[in-house]
XYZ file of C-alpha atoms in Angstrom:
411
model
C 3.389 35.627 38.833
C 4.042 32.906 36.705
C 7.660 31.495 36.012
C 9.800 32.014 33.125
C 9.293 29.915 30.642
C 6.653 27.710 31.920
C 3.281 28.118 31.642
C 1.387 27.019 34.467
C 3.957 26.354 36.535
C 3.917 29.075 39.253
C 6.540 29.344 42.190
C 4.206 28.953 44.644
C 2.239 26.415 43.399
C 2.618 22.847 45.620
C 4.965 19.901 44.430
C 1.426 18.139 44.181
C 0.505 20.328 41.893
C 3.341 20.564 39.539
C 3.390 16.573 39.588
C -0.262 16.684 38.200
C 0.494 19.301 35.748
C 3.193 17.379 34.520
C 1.287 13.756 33.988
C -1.469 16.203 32.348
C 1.055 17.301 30.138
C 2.575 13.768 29.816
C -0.776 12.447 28.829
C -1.738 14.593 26.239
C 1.732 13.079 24.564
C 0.784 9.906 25.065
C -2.828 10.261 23.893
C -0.934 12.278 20.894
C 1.257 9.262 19.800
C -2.211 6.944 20.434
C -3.585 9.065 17.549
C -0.940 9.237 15.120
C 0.336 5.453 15.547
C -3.556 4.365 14.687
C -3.251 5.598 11.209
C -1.853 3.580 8.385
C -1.730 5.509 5.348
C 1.435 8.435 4.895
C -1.074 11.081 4.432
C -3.482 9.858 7.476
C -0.357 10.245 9.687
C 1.311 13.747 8.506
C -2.265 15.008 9.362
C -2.895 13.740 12.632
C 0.804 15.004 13.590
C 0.003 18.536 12.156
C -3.768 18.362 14.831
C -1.865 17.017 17.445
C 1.025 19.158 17.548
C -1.379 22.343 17.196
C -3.189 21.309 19.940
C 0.127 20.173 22.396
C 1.156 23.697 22.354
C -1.990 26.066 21.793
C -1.257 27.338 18.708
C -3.409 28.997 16.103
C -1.828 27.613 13.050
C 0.398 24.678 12.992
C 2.098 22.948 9.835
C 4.497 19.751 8.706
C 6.583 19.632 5.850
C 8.346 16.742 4.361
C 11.098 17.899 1.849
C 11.540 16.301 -1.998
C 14.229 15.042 -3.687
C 14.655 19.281 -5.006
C 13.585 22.643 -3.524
C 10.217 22.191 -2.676
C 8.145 20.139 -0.675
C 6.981 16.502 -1.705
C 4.108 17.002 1.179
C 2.883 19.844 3.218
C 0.188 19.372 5.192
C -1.536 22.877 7.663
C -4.246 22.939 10.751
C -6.065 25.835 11.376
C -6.588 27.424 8.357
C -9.899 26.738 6.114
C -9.270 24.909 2.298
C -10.080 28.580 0.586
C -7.325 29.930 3.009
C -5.013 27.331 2.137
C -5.546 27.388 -1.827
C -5.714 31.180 -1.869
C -2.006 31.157 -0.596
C -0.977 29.226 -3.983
C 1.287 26.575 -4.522
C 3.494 24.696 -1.791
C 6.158 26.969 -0.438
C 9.875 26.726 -1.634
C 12.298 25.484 0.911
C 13.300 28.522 2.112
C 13.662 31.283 4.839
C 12.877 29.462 8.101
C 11.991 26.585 6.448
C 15.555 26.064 5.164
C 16.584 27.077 8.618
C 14.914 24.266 10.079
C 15.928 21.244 7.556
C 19.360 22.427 7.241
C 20.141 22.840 10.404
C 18.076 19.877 11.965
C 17.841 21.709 15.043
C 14.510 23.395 17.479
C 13.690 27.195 16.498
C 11.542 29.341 18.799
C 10.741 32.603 18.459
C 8.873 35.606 19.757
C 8.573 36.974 16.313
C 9.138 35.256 12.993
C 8.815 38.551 11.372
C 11.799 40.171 12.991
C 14.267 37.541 12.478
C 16.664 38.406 9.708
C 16.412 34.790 8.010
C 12.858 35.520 7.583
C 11.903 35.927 3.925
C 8.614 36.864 4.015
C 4.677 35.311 2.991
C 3.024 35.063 -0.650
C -0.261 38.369 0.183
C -2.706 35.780 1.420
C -1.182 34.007 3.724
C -2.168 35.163 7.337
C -0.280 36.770 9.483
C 2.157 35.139 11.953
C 4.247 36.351 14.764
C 5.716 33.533 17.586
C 7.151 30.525 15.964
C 8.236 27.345 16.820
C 9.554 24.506 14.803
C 11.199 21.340 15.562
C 12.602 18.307 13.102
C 11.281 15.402 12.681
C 14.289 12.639 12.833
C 15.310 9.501 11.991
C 18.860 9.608 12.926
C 21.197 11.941 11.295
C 18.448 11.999 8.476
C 15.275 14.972 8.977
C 12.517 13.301 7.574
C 10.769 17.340 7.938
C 9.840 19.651 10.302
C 6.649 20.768 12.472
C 6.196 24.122 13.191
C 3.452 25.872 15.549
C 2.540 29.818 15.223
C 0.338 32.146 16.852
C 0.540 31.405 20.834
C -2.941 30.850 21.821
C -5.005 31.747 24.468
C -4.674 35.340 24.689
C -3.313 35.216 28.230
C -0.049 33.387 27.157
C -0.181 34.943 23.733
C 1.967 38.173 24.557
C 5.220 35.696 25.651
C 4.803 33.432 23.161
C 5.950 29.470 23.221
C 7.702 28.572 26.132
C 10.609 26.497 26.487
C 8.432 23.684 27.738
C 6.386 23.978 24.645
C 9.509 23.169 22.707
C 10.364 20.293 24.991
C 6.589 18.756 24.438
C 6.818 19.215 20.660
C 10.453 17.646 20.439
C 8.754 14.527 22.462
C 6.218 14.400 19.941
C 8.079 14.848 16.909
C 10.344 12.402 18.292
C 7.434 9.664 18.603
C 5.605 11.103 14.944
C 9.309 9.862 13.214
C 8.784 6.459 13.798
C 5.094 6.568 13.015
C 6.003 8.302 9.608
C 8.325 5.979 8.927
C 6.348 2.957 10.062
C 3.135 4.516 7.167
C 5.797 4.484 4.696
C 7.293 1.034 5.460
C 2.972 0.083 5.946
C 2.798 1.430 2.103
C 5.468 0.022 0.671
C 4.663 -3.328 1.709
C 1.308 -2.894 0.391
C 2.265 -1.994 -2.909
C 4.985 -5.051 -2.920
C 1.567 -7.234 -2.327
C -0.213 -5.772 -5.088
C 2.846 -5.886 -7.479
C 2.778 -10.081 -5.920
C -0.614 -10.058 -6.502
C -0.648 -8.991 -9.916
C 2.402 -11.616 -10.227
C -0.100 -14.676 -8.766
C -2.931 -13.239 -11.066
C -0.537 -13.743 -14.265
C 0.133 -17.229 -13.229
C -3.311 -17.962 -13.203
C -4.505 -16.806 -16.093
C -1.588 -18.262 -17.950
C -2.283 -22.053 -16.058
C -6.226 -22.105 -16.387
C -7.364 -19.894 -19.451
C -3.985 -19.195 -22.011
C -3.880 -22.515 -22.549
C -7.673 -23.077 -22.853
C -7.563 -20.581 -25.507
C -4.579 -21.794 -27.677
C -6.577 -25.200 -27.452
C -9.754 -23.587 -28.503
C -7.990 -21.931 -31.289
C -6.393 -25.365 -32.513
C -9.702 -26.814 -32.435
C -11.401 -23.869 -34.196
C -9.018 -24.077 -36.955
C -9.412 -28.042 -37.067
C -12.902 -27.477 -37.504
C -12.352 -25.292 -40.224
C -9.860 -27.467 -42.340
C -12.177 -30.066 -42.251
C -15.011 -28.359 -43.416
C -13.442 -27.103 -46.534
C -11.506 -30.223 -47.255
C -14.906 -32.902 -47.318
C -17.957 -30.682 -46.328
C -20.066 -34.034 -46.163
C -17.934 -35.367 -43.252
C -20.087 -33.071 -40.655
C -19.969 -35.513 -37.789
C -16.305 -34.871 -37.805
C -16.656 -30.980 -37.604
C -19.036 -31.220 -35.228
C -17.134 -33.066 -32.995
C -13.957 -30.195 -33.349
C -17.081 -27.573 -32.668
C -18.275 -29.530 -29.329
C -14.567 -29.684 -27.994
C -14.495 -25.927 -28.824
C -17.946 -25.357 -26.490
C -16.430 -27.515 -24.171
C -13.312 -25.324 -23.605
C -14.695 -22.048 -24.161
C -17.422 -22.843 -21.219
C -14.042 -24.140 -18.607
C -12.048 -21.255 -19.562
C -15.103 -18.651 -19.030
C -15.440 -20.786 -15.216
C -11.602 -20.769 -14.395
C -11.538 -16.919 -15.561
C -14.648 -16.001 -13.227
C -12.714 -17.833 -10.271
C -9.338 -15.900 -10.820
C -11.550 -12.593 -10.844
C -13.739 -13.442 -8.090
C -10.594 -14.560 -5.773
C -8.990 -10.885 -6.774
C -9.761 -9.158 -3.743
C -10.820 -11.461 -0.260
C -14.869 -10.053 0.453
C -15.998 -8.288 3.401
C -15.013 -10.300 5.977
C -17.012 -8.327 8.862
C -20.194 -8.555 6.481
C -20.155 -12.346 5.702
C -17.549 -13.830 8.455
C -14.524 -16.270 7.757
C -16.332 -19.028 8.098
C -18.850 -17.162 5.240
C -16.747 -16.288 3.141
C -14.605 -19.187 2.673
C -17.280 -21.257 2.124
C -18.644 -19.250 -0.556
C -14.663 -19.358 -2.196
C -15.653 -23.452 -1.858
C -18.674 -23.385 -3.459
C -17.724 -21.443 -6.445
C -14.006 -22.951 -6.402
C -15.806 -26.322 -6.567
C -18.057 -25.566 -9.724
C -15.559 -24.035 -11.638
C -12.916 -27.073 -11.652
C -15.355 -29.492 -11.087
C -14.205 -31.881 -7.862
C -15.810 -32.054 -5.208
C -15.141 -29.991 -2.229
C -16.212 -30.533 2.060
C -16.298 -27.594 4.063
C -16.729 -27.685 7.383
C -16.268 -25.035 9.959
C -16.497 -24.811 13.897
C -17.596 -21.939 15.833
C -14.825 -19.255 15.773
C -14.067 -16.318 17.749
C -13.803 -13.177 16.421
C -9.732 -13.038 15.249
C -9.436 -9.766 13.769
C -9.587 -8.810 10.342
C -5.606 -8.909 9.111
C -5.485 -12.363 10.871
C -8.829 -13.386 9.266
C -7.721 -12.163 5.658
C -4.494 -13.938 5.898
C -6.496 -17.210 6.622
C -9.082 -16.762 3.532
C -6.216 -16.097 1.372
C -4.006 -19.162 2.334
C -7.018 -21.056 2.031
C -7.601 -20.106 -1.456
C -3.939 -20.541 -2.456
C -4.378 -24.411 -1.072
C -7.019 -24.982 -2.513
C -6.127 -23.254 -6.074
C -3.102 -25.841 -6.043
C -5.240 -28.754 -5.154
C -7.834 -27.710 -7.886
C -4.849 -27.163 -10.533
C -1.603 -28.923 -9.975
C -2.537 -31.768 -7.543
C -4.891 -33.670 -9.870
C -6.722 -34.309 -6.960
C -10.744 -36.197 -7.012
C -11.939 -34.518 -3.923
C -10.732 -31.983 -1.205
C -11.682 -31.101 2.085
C -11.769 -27.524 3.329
C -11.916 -27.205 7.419
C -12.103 -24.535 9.920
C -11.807 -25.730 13.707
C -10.311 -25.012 17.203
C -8.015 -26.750 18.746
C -7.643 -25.234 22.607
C -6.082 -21.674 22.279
C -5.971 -21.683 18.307
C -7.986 -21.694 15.266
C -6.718 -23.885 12.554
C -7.177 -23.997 8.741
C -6.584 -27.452 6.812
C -7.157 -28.105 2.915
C -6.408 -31.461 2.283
C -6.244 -33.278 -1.051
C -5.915 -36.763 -2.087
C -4.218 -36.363 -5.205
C -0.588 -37.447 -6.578
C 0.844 -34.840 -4.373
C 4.641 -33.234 -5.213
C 8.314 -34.524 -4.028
C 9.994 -32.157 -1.687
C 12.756 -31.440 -4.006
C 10.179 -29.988 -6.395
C 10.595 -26.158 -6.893
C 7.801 -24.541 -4.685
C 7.600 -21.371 -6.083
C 4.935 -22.145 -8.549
C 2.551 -23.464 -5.592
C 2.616 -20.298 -3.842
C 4.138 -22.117 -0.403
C 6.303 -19.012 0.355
C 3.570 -16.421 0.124
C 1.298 -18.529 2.375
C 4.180 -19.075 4.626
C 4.355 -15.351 4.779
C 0.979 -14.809 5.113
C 1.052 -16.916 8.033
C 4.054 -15.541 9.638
C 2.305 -12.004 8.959
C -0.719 -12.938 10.942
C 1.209 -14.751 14.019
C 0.903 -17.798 13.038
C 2.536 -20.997 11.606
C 1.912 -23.145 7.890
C 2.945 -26.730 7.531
C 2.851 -28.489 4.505
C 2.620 -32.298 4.075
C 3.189 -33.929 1.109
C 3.094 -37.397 -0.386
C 1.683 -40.249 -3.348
C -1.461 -39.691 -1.134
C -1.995 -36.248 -1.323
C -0.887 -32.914 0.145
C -2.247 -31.374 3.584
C -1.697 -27.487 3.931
C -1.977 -26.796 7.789
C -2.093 -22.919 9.600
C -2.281 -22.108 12.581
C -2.845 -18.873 14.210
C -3.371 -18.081 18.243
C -6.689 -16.931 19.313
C -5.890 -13.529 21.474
C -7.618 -13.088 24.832
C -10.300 -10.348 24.882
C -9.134 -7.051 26.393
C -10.166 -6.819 30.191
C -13.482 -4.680 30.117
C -12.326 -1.351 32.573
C -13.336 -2.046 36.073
C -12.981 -5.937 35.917
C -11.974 -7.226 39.386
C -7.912 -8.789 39.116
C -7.229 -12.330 40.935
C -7.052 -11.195 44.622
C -9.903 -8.276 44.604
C -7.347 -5.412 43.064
C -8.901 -3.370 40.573
């Protein structure tokens, strides 16, 4: 006879065997929280909760909600029902019943039968039929962030007691751990769209430093062009001339445009490598401002592709300045290693800037972020010489491959 409460843990069953039903159970947590921390995006996450907590507590259906700013739900997200199930119920339910119950309250609800409590308020017709419930908040401090609730005890030897206080314990240890993972998506997301909102931000920048002002002068020299023709139409060599500097322009503004676009979005670093990629940025950087560019590059270990991203993109910021603002005749792009780090250098030898010089327009704080982002550190070195933009990132070690012998024999 099993005890109250617990399933699986019978009175006569040994210490031993209590102690390896709990790290089972302990384990299935942790490889829970393993699943739900690897996600990034909001949605991603609120799904992998709703699977994992399902499968925690053997239930048949299992289903988060995160409230809105009204009466309603902003996301709801089920397990164990199929998509015509789940559209044939209609739209998201109103925060009410249980529900309410649960969000008000803040507090664990577990129940042999959702059907017989009086707070219950009933299902839209095709919504399947449900009889133990349990539902814990999700919490960051005083403030539910939603709730998670399991139904339908499953298998049909612990179905006819329903959850069990343990079950509630494992799912409030979950939830606990899913809060911070929710709220670490939603901090993940909002610094994403603060980059693209920076990134749109650098883009304008750009295209008002290399191609507005092309254009205005291509316009002035247009209409140049054109005053001079109808005042003397014999003096062609002069209109010519206005009509060469217009070819002139249009073809630098069409090369400085096709940079800005192509340095949009970093490419696929796994494809083409760091080393790849950034000399491809060179090459095509090179061309379209016309100075001369070095690359050179060491053999790299593999760094990971945040850390790797944050290195092409400081790159490209260096060498943008050097191309625009430095006035610089040639630059030199490198990639090497230097013992337990990989370093980046762009180095110009043009009329550099004085440190009191606002450094907003050179994009020094967003590399410096980048940097700090990826673990590691930018210096900046500026004179009448030219300007060296440094970064440095550590190299990680390699995770230990399972069964590799420890100093001393221990594995």
């Amino acid at each position: 006879m099993k005890g109250d409460g617990e399933v699986g843990w019978a009175p006569e069953a040994s210490e031993g065997n209590r102690a390896s039903e709990g790290y089972r159970e302990l384990y299935q947590v942790s490889q829970a929280v393993l699943s739900v921390n690897r996600q990034m995006s909001v949605r991603d996450v609120l799904q992998v909760i709703v699977r994992s907590a399902r499968s925690l507590v053997g239930a048949r259906y299992a289903a988060l909600g995160v409230p809105d700013e009204g009466d309603s739900f902003a996301e709801f997200v089920v397990d164990g029902m199929s998509p015509e199930q789940w559209q044939a119920i209609g739209p998201l339910p109103r925060r009410h019943g249980m529900l309410a119950v649960l969000l008000n309250e803040g507090q664990p609800e577990r129940l042999a039968d959702i059907r017989a409590d009086p707070r219950f308020e009933g299902w839209p017709a095709a919504h399947p039929d449900m009889s133990h419930f349990l539902g814990v908040p999700v919490r960051d401090g005083d403030r539910v962030l939603g709730i998670i609730f399991a139904a339908n005890k499953i298998p049909a030897a612990a179905a006819s007691r329903g959850f069990t206080g343990r079950d509630e314990e494992i799912l409030s240890l979950f939830a606990a751990h899913a809060a911070i993972a929710l709220t670490n998506a939603r901090l993940y997301e909002r610094s994403r769209e603060l980059s693209v909102l920076q990134e749109r931000s650098r883009l304008a920048r750009e295209l008002h430093d290399a191609v507005t002002q092309k254009l205005f002068s291509i316009r002035a020299h247009a209409r140049a062009a054109a005053v001079l023709a109808a005042r003397d139409p014999a003096d062609l060599p002069r209109v010519k001339s206005e009509i060469d500097v217009v070819g002139t322009l249009g073809a630098e503004a069409h090369a400085e445009l096709r940079a800005v676009i192509d340095g949009l979005a970093p490419p696929d670093l796994e494809a083409a490598g760091l080393a790849g990629s950034m000399r491809s940025y060179v090459v095509l950087a090179g061309r379209a401002y016309g100075v001369p560019v070095v690359f050179t590059a060491a053999d790299l270990p593999a760094l990971g592709t945040p850390v790797e991203a944050a290195l092409y993109r400081v790159g490209q910021e260096a060498l943008h300045n050097a191309m625009r603002h430095a006035g610089a005749g040639s630059v030199r792009v490198a990639l090497s290693r230097a013992g337990r780090r990989v370093v980046l250098e762009v180095a110009d030898d043009g009329h550099g800037f004085a440190p009191e010089m606002p450094s907003g327009g050179l994009g020094l704080a967003s590399m410096r972020e980048r940097a700090a982002a990826a673990g590691g550190a930018l210096t900046v070195r500026s004179g009448p010489a030219g300007t060296q933009v440094r970064m440095t990132v550590p190299i990680k070690p390699a995770p230990a491959k399972p069964g590799s012998v420890k100093a001393g024999g221990e594995r």
